[in-house]
Amino acid sequence: MNAIWDGLDRVLDDAHDVAPVDAVAHGVHLLAARRWRAQGRPVPIEWLAGERAATVLALTFPVLLARIRAALDGPIILLKGPEVAAHYPDPALRAYGDLDILVPDAAAAQRQLVAAGFIELIDYEIAHQQHPLMWRGMQLLIEVHNFPSWLRWMTPPSNERLFEIAAPSATGVCGIDTLPRPEHALLMAAHSWRHTPLRRLIDLVDVAVMADGLSPDCLADLAAEWGLGPVWATTVQTIDALFIDPSRRSLPLRTWARHLPAVRDRTVVEKHVTYWIGGFWAPTPMAKMKATAALVGDDLSPLRGEPWRSKMTRIGRAARHAFDRATPRSRDD
Amino acid sequence: MSFRVPDHVHHRGVHGEVVILDTKTDRYLGLNSSGAVIWEALVNGGSPADAADRVAERFVVSKDVAQHDVDALVQDLVRLRLLEPAQM
């Protein structure tokens, strides 16, 4: 495990003058703050604010999970966020903005939580989850999943299978389950690639943390079983090249993923191009073609309910700012 | 007199400050560096006088000034039910 943190420290050091906003875009600002303090460097105010926010979240999530547990019957699987943070040296080093839970009947659970006092925030529709919920005054959203957030061109593992293998959460909140670490590592990779391939540094740290100490062959076999073979191979190769052995510089890090070792946000054009090429990591040639066509079509189409005029305006703005920093929000953040 | 943190109050330090969450009211409270020194002294079994000693030493103020500030904060924390007298 130490190799991951030493490797990330080396990436941060080698990047030279990491812009505060870029560290935030990569989700590593809390880890960078720790590194800057160890080196006697002043910590940017943006990161100080992030540290306070992370402390608030560390206090908040157990309380919210306990209220969710009290409101719902049946199993609850906690995904990502605080579950992954529980495997960090200090959970407050991992920022997150919501609690993702998977339940057998998401629509029914949503109604039960609203009846219990949670407030539903009406947002644009996302296939894999209900509208976000919040508890008045508490700084964390809750997302009840219909199924796990997954690559758009694939079907995720069945909920039945995930509930079969669920294990107690590492957060220690009573009655809350999670996925075993191998499956959770793959889920983190799939979720990251849903947005763009090799999206940001914290995604790779998460995968490395969850996969730490596990058999690489077993993880590769499970990835192949879930249709994630090529995605997993590229993810692991990138983690090795970034954090473990920089002499193993990978093709992605030398080309379309240079934003990772540079600890900078992708440009607008980089973001869209890497989104389109994500389909190349589908497991078969036919699947690659279908996935690429789906991703390009998805990116060029309006959001649900958005007029074409609005979409064309956004396309024009993206073209004019093609080489500017991409915004941190993805289409379904 | 010593104090304890009620079960419904959760707290966590962050680089010399303290964040407190009251789960009965769902309200958050932040304590700055001097407040954090007082809080840590009290929740670890110290008396207000012990807390004042730590503040005086840490922030180079007179014991009287420190004691006044400690007493004021303790009064607020008890009023907000974030601290309560420890059972003897």
Short mmCIF file of C-alpha atoms in Angstrom, two decimals:
data_model
loop_
_atom_site.label_atom_id
_atom_site.label_comp_id
_atom_site.label_asym_id
_atom_site.label_seq_id
_atom_site.Cartn_x
_atom_site.Cartn_y
_atom_site.Cartn_z
CA MET A 1 0.00 0.00 0.00
CA ASN A 2 2.85 2.41 0.78
CA ALA A 3 3.97 2.18 -2.85
CA ILE A 4 0.72 3.82 -3.97
CA TRP A 5 1.11 6.81 -1.66
CA ASP A 6 4.83 7.17 -2.38
CA GLY A 7 4.06 6.96 -6.08
CA LEU A 8 1.37 9.63 -5.89
CA ASP A 9 3.71 11.89 -3.92
CA ARG A 10 6.27 11.43 -6.68
CA VAL A 11 3.69 12.32 -9.36
CA LEU A 12 2.76 15.47 -7.44
CA ASP A 13 6.41 16.41 -6.98
CA ASP A 14 7.35 15.76 -10.61
CA ALA A 15 4.39 17.78 -11.94
CA HIS A 16 5.96 21.03 -10.66
CA ASP A 17 3.68 23.83 -9.47
CA VAL A 18 0.43 21.94 -9.61
CA ALA A 19 -2.38 24.45 -10.07
CA PRO A 20 -4.76 24.29 -7.11
CA VAL A 21 -7.78 23.93 -9.39
CA ASP A 22 -6.16 21.10 -11.33
CA ALA A 23 -5.48 19.12 -8.16
CA VAL A 24 -9.16 19.60 -7.30
CA ALA A 25 -10.16 18.49 -10.81
CA HIS A 26 -8.12 15.33 -10.29
CA GLY A 27 -9.62 14.79 -6.84
CA VAL A 28 -6.17 14.62 -5.24
CA HIS A 29 -6.19 18.03 -3.53
CA LEU A 30 -6.50 16.55 -0.04
CA LEU A 31 -3.56 14.23 -0.65
CA ALA A 32 -1.62 17.12 -2.21
CA ALA A 33 -2.33 19.24 0.86
CA ARG A 34 -0.86 16.51 3.03
CA ARG A 35 2.20 16.38 0.77
CA TRP A 36 2.62 20.18 0.77
CA ARG A 37 2.48 20.26 4.57
CA ALA A 38 5.09 17.50 4.83
CA GLN A 39 7.33 19.62 2.61
CA GLY A 40 6.69 22.80 4.60
CA ARG A 41 4.90 24.45 1.68
CA PRO A 42 1.85 26.71 2.17
CA VAL A 43 -1.40 24.95 1.37
CA PRO A 44 -3.65 26.76 -1.17
CA ILE A 45 -6.88 28.11 0.24
CA GLU A 46 -8.90 25.95 -2.16
CA TRP A 47 -7.39 22.86 -0.57
CA LEU A 48 -7.95 24.14 2.98
CA ALA A 49 -11.61 24.52 2.17
CA GLY A 50 -11.62 20.99 0.78
CA GLU A 51 -10.10 19.66 3.99
CA ARG A 52 -12.80 21.26 6.09
CA ALA A 53 -15.45 19.90 3.73
CA ALA A 54 -13.97 16.41 3.94
CA THR A 55 -14.04 16.59 7.73
CA VAL A 56 -17.70 17.58 7.64
CA LEU A 57 -18.43 14.64 5.33
CA ALA A 58 -16.55 12.21 7.60
CA LEU A 59 -18.86 13.27 10.43
CA THR A 60 -21.99 13.28 8.27
CA PHE A 61 -22.02 10.05 6.33
CA PRO A 62 -22.37 7.62 9.29
CA VAL A 63 -25.33 9.62 10.56
CA LEU A 64 -27.03 9.62 7.16
CA LEU A 65 -26.32 5.94 6.56
CA ALA A 66 -27.85 5.09 9.93
CA ARG A 67 -30.99 7.06 9.00
CA ILE A 68 -31.16 5.35 5.63
CA ARG A 69 -30.79 1.97 7.34
CA ALA A 70 -33.60 2.82 9.75
CA ALA A 71 -35.90 3.89 6.90
CA LEU A 72 -35.41 0.91 4.60
CA ASP A 73 -36.00 -2.81 4.82
CA GLY A 74 -33.76 -5.28 3.05
CA PRO A 75 -30.13 -5.15 2.01
CA ILE A 76 -28.26 -1.92 1.28
CA ILE A 77 -24.97 -1.93 -0.62
CA LEU A 78 -22.78 1.15 -0.22
CA LEU A 79 -20.74 1.91 -3.33
CA LYS A 80 -17.74 4.20 -3.85
CA GLY A 81 -17.27 7.38 -1.76
CA PRO A 82 -16.92 6.66 1.95
CA GLU A 83 -16.57 2.91 1.33
CA VAL A 84 -13.40 3.48 -0.68
CA ALA A 85 -12.29 6.27 1.68
CA ALA A 86 -12.37 3.74 4.55
CA HIS A 87 -9.35 2.06 2.89
CA TYR A 88 -7.31 5.27 2.75
CA PRO A 89 -4.72 6.07 5.49
CA ASP A 90 -7.25 8.64 6.73
CA PRO A 91 -10.78 8.62 5.28
CA ALA A 92 -10.72 12.44 5.27
CA LEU A 93 -8.07 12.28 2.51
CA ARG A 94 -10.67 11.16 -0.02
CA ALA A 95 -13.22 13.74 -1.18
CA TYR A 96 -16.69 12.76 -2.35
CA GLY A 97 -19.99 14.49 -2.87
CA ASP A 98 -22.63 11.86 -2.35
CA LEU A 99 -23.59 8.52 -0.90
CA ASP A 100 -24.28 5.90 -3.56
CA ILE A 101 -26.44 3.01 -2.42
CA LEU A 102 -27.74 0.00 -4.31
CA VAL A 103 -30.99 -1.59 -3.12
CA PRO A 104 -33.24 -4.31 -4.60
CA ASP A 105 -36.06 -1.89 -5.49
CA ALA A 106 -34.72 1.62 -6.04
CA ALA A 107 -38.07 3.29 -6.76
CA ALA A 108 -39.66 1.84 -3.62
CA ALA A 109 -36.62 2.80 -1.54
CA GLN A 110 -36.79 6.33 -2.91
CA ARG A 111 -40.43 6.63 -1.80
CA GLN A 112 -39.60 5.24 1.65
CA LEU A 113 -36.73 7.67 2.11
CA VAL A 114 -38.87 10.63 1.07
CA ALA A 115 -41.54 9.45 3.53
CA ALA A 116 -38.85 9.29 6.22
CA GLY A 117 -37.96 12.95 5.68
CA PHE A 118 -35.37 12.99 2.92
CA ILE A 119 -35.92 15.70 0.31
CA GLU A 120 -35.90 14.78 -3.37
CA LEU A 121 -33.98 17.10 -5.69
CA ILE A 122 -35.57 17.00 -9.13
CA ASP A 123 -32.74 16.86 -11.66
CA TYR A 124 -32.38 15.62 -15.21
CA GLU A 125 -32.95 11.89 -15.49
CA ILE A 126 -30.16 9.36 -15.29
CA ALA A 127 -30.89 5.75 -16.18
CA HIS A 128 -28.87 4.15 -13.41
CA GLN A 129 -30.21 6.09 -10.42
CA GLN A 130 -33.19 7.90 -8.88
CA HIS A 131 -33.22 11.67 -8.38
CA PRO A 132 -30.71 12.76 -5.69
CA LEU A 133 -31.93 13.05 -2.09
CA MET A 134 -30.76 15.24 0.74
CA TRP A 135 -31.45 15.59 4.45
CA ARG A 136 -32.10 19.22 5.29
CA GLY A 137 -28.99 20.88 6.68
CA MET A 138 -26.64 17.96 6.00
CA GLN A 139 -23.88 18.33 3.50
CA LEU A 140 -24.17 15.12 1.51
CA LEU A 141 -26.46 13.94 -1.28
CA ILE A 142 -27.83 10.41 -1.44
CA GLU A 143 -28.18 8.59 -4.76
CA VAL A 144 -30.29 5.44 -4.82
CA HIS A 145 -29.12 3.31 -7.71
CA ASN A 146 -31.27 1.23 -10.03
CA PHE A 147 -28.02 -0.49 -10.99
CA PRO A 148 -24.34 0.42 -10.62
CA SER A 149 -22.96 3.29 -12.69
CA TRP A 150 -21.26 1.42 -15.53
CA LEU A 151 -19.74 1.89 -18.96
CA ARG A 152 -22.47 3.16 -21.24
CA TRP A 153 -21.86 0.51 -23.86
CA MET A 154 -22.06 -2.43 -21.44
CA THR A 155 -24.53 -4.10 -19.14
CA PRO A 156 -23.36 -4.17 -15.51
CA PRO A 157 -23.38 -7.34 -13.43
CA SER A 158 -26.87 -8.21 -12.24
CA ASN A 159 -28.07 -6.76 -8.95
CA GLU A 160 -28.96 -10.27 -7.83
CA ARG A 161 -25.35 -11.34 -8.25
CA LEU A 162 -24.07 -8.28 -6.39
CA PHE A 163 -26.42 -8.85 -3.45
CA GLU A 164 -25.32 -12.51 -3.32
CA ILE A 165 -21.68 -11.57 -2.82
CA ALA A 166 -22.22 -8.49 -0.59
CA ALA A 167 -20.16 -8.23 2.60
CA PRO A 168 -20.23 -5.90 5.63
CA SER A 169 -19.12 -2.35 4.90
CA ALA A 170 -15.65 -1.27 6.00
CA THR A 171 -17.19 1.96 7.28
CA GLY A 172 -18.44 0.10 10.34
CA VAL A 173 -22.00 1.41 10.01
CA CYS A 174 -24.24 -1.37 11.29
CA GLY A 175 -26.46 -3.06 8.70
CA ILE A 176 -24.73 -1.57 5.67
CA ASP A 177 -23.06 -3.87 3.14
CA THR A 178 -20.70 -3.35 0.28
CA LEU A 179 -19.03 -5.33 -2.49
CA PRO A 180 -15.94 -7.43 -1.82
CA ARG A 181 -12.74 -5.61 -2.69
CA PRO A 182 -12.08 -7.36 -6.05
CA GLU A 183 -15.55 -6.53 -7.34
CA HIS A 184 -15.38 -3.01 -5.89
CA ALA A 185 -12.04 -2.39 -7.61
CA LEU A 186 -13.58 -3.33 -10.95
CA LEU A 187 -16.63 -1.21 -10.24
CA MET A 188 -14.42 1.82 -9.55
CA ALA A 189 -12.65 1.28 -12.87
CA ALA A 190 -15.94 0.87 -14.77
CA HIS A 191 -17.43 3.96 -13.13
CA SER A 192 -14.37 6.03 -14.03
CA TRP A 193 -14.35 4.86 -17.64
CA ARG A 194 -18.06 5.63 -17.92
CA HIS A 195 -17.08 9.30 -17.93
CA THR A 196 -13.86 9.07 -19.98
CA PRO A 197 -10.99 6.56 -20.19
CA LEU A 198 -8.38 7.21 -17.50
CA ARG A 199 -10.42 10.17 -16.31
CA ARG A 200 -8.41 11.46 -13.35
CA LEU A 201 -5.76 10.56 -10.79
CA ILE A 202 -8.06 9.86 -7.84
CA ASP A 203 -9.89 7.23 -9.92
CA LEU A 204 -6.61 5.37 -10.37
CA VAL A 205 -5.75 5.76 -6.69
CA ASP A 206 -9.13 4.30 -5.78
CA VAL A 207 -8.63 1.27 -8.00
CA ALA A 208 -5.11 0.76 -6.67
CA VAL A 209 -6.30 1.01 -3.06
CA MET A 210 -9.14 -1.46 -3.53
CA ALA A 211 -6.97 -3.89 -5.51
CA ASP A 212 -3.99 -3.67 -3.18
CA GLY A 213 -2.69 -7.06 -2.12
CA LEU A 214 -5.17 -8.98 -4.27
CA SER A 215 -4.14 -11.52 -6.89
CA PRO A 216 -3.59 -9.77 -10.24
CA ASP A 217 -4.59 -12.94 -12.08
CA CYS A 218 -7.85 -13.27 -10.13
CA LEU A 219 -8.69 -9.64 -10.81
CA ALA A 220 -7.92 -10.09 -14.51
CA ASP A 221 -10.12 -13.21 -14.64
CA LEU A 222 -12.99 -11.39 -12.95
CA ALA A 223 -12.55 -8.44 -15.31
CA ALA A 224 -12.73 -10.78 -18.30
CA GLU A 225 -15.85 -12.42 -16.87
CA TRP A 226 -17.50 -9.00 -16.60
CA GLY A 227 -16.39 -7.94 -20.11
CA LEU A 228 -13.93 -5.44 -18.65
CA GLY A 229 -10.73 -7.19 -19.74
CA PRO A 230 -9.27 -4.43 -21.94
CA VAL A 231 -10.46 -1.64 -19.60
CA TRP A 232 -8.90 -3.35 -16.61
CA ALA A 233 -5.62 -4.09 -18.40
CA THR A 234 -5.16 -0.47 -19.44
CA THR A 235 -6.12 0.78 -15.98
CA VAL A 236 -3.67 -1.51 -14.20
CA GLN A 237 -0.92 -0.75 -16.70
CA THR A 238 -1.42 2.98 -16.10
CA ILE A 239 -1.41 2.57 -12.32
CA ASP A 240 1.85 0.64 -12.53
CA ALA A 241 3.46 3.20 -14.84
CA LEU A 242 2.33 6.17 -12.74
CA PHE A 243 2.75 4.99 -9.18
CA ILE A 244 4.93 1.88 -9.12
CA ASP A 245 7.51 1.92 -11.91
CA PRO A 246 7.69 5.15 -13.96
CA SER A 247 10.23 3.52 -16.29
CA ARG A 248 7.27 1.52 -17.64
CA ARG A 249 5.87 4.59 -19.38
CA SER A 250 2.71 3.44 -21.14
CA LEU A 251 1.40 4.54 -24.52
CA PRO A 252 -1.65 6.28 -23.03
CA LEU A 253 0.56 8.28 -20.66
CA ARG A 254 2.71 9.35 -23.60
CA THR A 255 -0.27 10.34 -25.75
CA TRP A 256 -3.93 10.84 -24.86
CA ALA A 257 -3.54 10.55 -21.05
CA ARG A 258 -0.74 13.06 -20.56
CA HIS A 259 -2.98 15.04 -18.27
CA LEU A 260 -2.35 12.42 -15.56
CA PRO A 261 1.42 12.76 -14.98
CA ALA A 262 1.10 16.50 -15.60
CA VAL A 263 -1.68 16.74 -12.95
CA ARG A 264 -3.67 19.10 -15.14
CA ASP A 265 -7.26 19.10 -16.21
CA ARG A 266 -7.97 17.86 -19.71
CA THR A 267 -8.74 20.44 -22.36
CA VAL A 268 -12.20 20.51 -23.90
CA VAL A 269 -11.04 18.77 -27.07
CA GLU A 270 -9.10 16.14 -25.10
CA LYS A 271 -12.16 15.41 -23.00
CA HIS A 272 -14.42 14.85 -25.99
CA VAL A 273 -11.92 12.84 -28.05
CA THR A 274 -11.10 10.51 -25.16
CA TYR A 275 -14.83 10.08 -24.52
CA TRP A 276 -15.32 8.99 -28.14
CA ILE A 277 -12.42 6.53 -28.18
CA GLY A 278 -13.67 4.80 -25.02
CA GLY A 279 -15.50 2.29 -27.20
CA PHE A 280 -12.19 0.91 -28.46
CA TRP A 281 -11.90 -0.93 -25.12
CA ALA A 282 -14.98 -3.05 -25.74
CA PRO A 283 -14.07 -6.75 -25.75
CA THR A 284 -14.84 -7.65 -29.40
CA PRO A 285 -14.45 -5.85 -32.76
CA MET A 286 -18.21 -5.66 -33.32
CA ALA A 287 -18.70 -4.38 -29.76
CA LYS A 288 -15.99 -1.76 -30.35
CA MET A 289 -17.81 -0.43 -33.43
CA LYS A 290 -21.18 -0.33 -31.69
CA ALA A 291 -19.74 1.25 -28.55
CA THR A 292 -17.85 3.94 -30.44
CA ALA A 293 -20.92 4.82 -32.51
CA ALA A 294 -23.01 4.97 -29.32
CA LEU A 295 -20.51 7.20 -27.51
CA VAL A 296 -20.11 9.64 -30.39
CA GLY A 297 -23.86 9.77 -30.85
CA ASP A 298 -24.39 10.26 -27.14
CA ASP A 299 -21.88 13.10 -26.97
CA LEU A 300 -23.30 14.90 -29.99
CA SER A 301 -26.94 14.52 -28.87
CA PRO A 302 -28.84 16.90 -26.63
CA LEU A 303 -29.47 15.95 -23.00
CA ARG A 304 -32.91 14.54 -22.31
CA GLY A 305 -35.36 17.41 -22.66
CA GLU A 306 -32.74 19.82 -24.07
CA PRO A 307 -33.66 21.61 -27.33
CA TRP A 308 -31.31 21.20 -30.30
CA ARG A 309 -30.71 24.95 -30.35
CA SER A 310 -29.25 24.72 -26.85
CA LYS A 311 -27.11 21.75 -27.83
CA MET A 312 -25.75 23.57 -30.90
CA THR A 313 -24.90 26.56 -28.71
CA ARG A 314 -22.95 24.30 -26.40
CA ILE A 315 -21.14 22.68 -29.34
CA GLY A 316 -20.17 26.12 -30.65
CA ARG A 317 -18.90 27.19 -27.23
CA ALA A 318 -16.86 23.98 -26.93
CA ALA A 319 -15.31 24.59 -30.35
CA ARG A 320 -14.35 28.16 -29.47
CA HIS A 321 -12.78 26.99 -26.21
CA ALA A 322 -11.37 23.71 -27.50
CA PHE A 323 -7.99 24.13 -25.84
CA ASP A 324 -9.23 25.61 -22.57
CA ARG A 325 -9.54 23.55 -19.40
CA ALA A 326 -12.60 21.32 -19.52
CA THR A 327 -15.17 21.97 -16.83
CA PRO A 328 -15.05 19.41 -13.98
CA ARG A 329 -18.63 18.38 -14.40
CA SER A 330 -19.42 15.45 -16.66
CA ARG A 331 -22.71 14.97 -18.44
CA ASP A 332 -24.24 13.12 -15.52
CA ASP A 333 -22.41 14.53 -12.47
CA MET B 1 -15.63 20.18 37.19
CA SER B 2 -15.05 17.92 34.22
CA PHE B 3 -17.19 17.46 31.14
CA ARG B 4 -18.12 14.80 28.63
CA VAL B 5 -19.39 14.79 25.06
CA PRO B 6 -23.00 13.56 24.82
CA ASP B 7 -23.63 10.54 22.63
CA HIS B 8 -25.51 12.56 20.04
CA VAL B 9 -22.52 14.84 19.44
CA HIS B 10 -19.81 13.80 16.99
CA HIS B 11 -16.57 15.71 16.50
CA ARG B 12 -13.42 15.57 14.45
CA GLY B 13 -10.21 17.60 14.32
CA VAL B 14 -8.83 19.13 11.13
CA HIS B 15 -5.43 20.80 11.24
CA GLY B 16 -5.78 22.61 14.50
CA GLU B 17 -9.53 23.21 14.27
CA VAL B 18 -12.51 21.11 15.32
CA VAL B 19 -15.79 20.41 13.54
CA ILE B 20 -18.72 19.32 15.73
CA LEU B 21 -21.98 17.79 14.53
CA ASP B 22 -25.05 17.73 16.77
CA THR B 23 -27.13 14.86 15.38
CA LYS B 24 -30.21 15.95 17.33
CA THR B 25 -30.38 19.30 15.57
CA ASP B 26 -28.25 18.41 12.49
CA ARG B 27 -26.25 21.57 13.12
CA TYR B 28 -22.52 21.92 12.63
CA LEU B 29 -20.17 24.02 14.73
CA GLY B 30 -16.58 24.90 13.91
CA LEU B 31 -14.01 25.79 16.53
CA ASN B 32 -10.93 27.77 15.54
CA SER B 33 -7.46 27.01 16.85
CA SER B 34 -7.98 28.42 20.34
CA GLY B 35 -11.42 26.82 20.60
CA ALA B 36 -9.91 23.54 19.49
CA VAL B 37 -7.31 23.68 22.28
CA ILE B 38 -10.09 24.26 24.83
CA TRP B 39 -12.28 21.50 23.36
CA GLU B 40 -9.47 18.93 23.31
CA ALA B 41 -8.58 19.72 26.93
CA LEU B 42 -12.17 19.35 28.10
CA VAL B 43 -13.11 16.20 26.16
CA ASN B 44 -9.98 14.49 27.45
CA GLY B 45 -11.05 14.93 31.04
CA GLY B 46 -9.47 18.27 31.83
CA SER B 47 -11.13 20.98 33.88
CA PRO B 48 -11.76 24.52 32.63
CA ALA B 49 -8.68 25.58 34.63
CA ASP B 50 -6.60 22.98 32.81
CA ALA B 51 -7.93 24.27 29.50
CA ALA B 52 -7.05 27.84 30.48
CA ASP B 53 -3.50 26.76 31.29
CA ARG B 54 -3.13 25.26 27.83
CA VAL B 55 -4.55 28.34 26.12
CA ALA B 56 -2.31 30.68 28.11
CA GLU B 57 0.75 28.65 27.21
CA ARG B 58 -0.13 28.11 23.58
CA PHE B 59 -1.25 31.62 22.70
CA VAL B 60 0.92 33.63 25.13
CA VAL B 61 -1.92 35.34 26.95
CA SER B 62 -2.48 35.91 30.65
CA LYS B 63 -4.17 33.20 32.66
CA ASP B 64 -7.01 35.59 33.50
CA VAL B 65 -7.74 36.31 29.84
CA ALA B 66 -7.54 32.64 28.98
CA GLN B 67 -9.85 31.67 31.85
CA HIS B 68 -12.39 34.26 30.80
CA ASP B 69 -12.43 32.91 27.24
CA VAL B 70 -12.62 29.28 28.41
CA ASP B 71 -15.53 30.02 30.74
CA ALA B 72 -17.42 31.82 27.97
CA LEU B 73 -16.93 28.95 25.52
CA VAL B 74 -17.86 26.32 28.09
CA GLN B 75 -21.04 28.24 28.86
CA ASP B 76 -21.96 28.28 25.16
CA LEU B 77 -21.13 24.61 24.61
CA VAL B 78 -23.21 23.54 27.61
CA ARG B 79 -26.09 25.79 26.53
CA LEU B 80 -25.97 24.21 23.07
CA ARG B 81 -25.85 20.77 24.73
CA LEU B 82 -22.58 19.95 23.00
CA LEU B 83 -20.96 19.32 26.37
CA GLU B 84 -22.43 18.14 29.63
CA PRO B 85 -21.04 17.74 33.15
CA ALA B 86 -19.39 14.36 33.55
CA GLN B 87 -21.10 11.93 35.89
CA MET B 88 -19.20 11.66 39.15
#
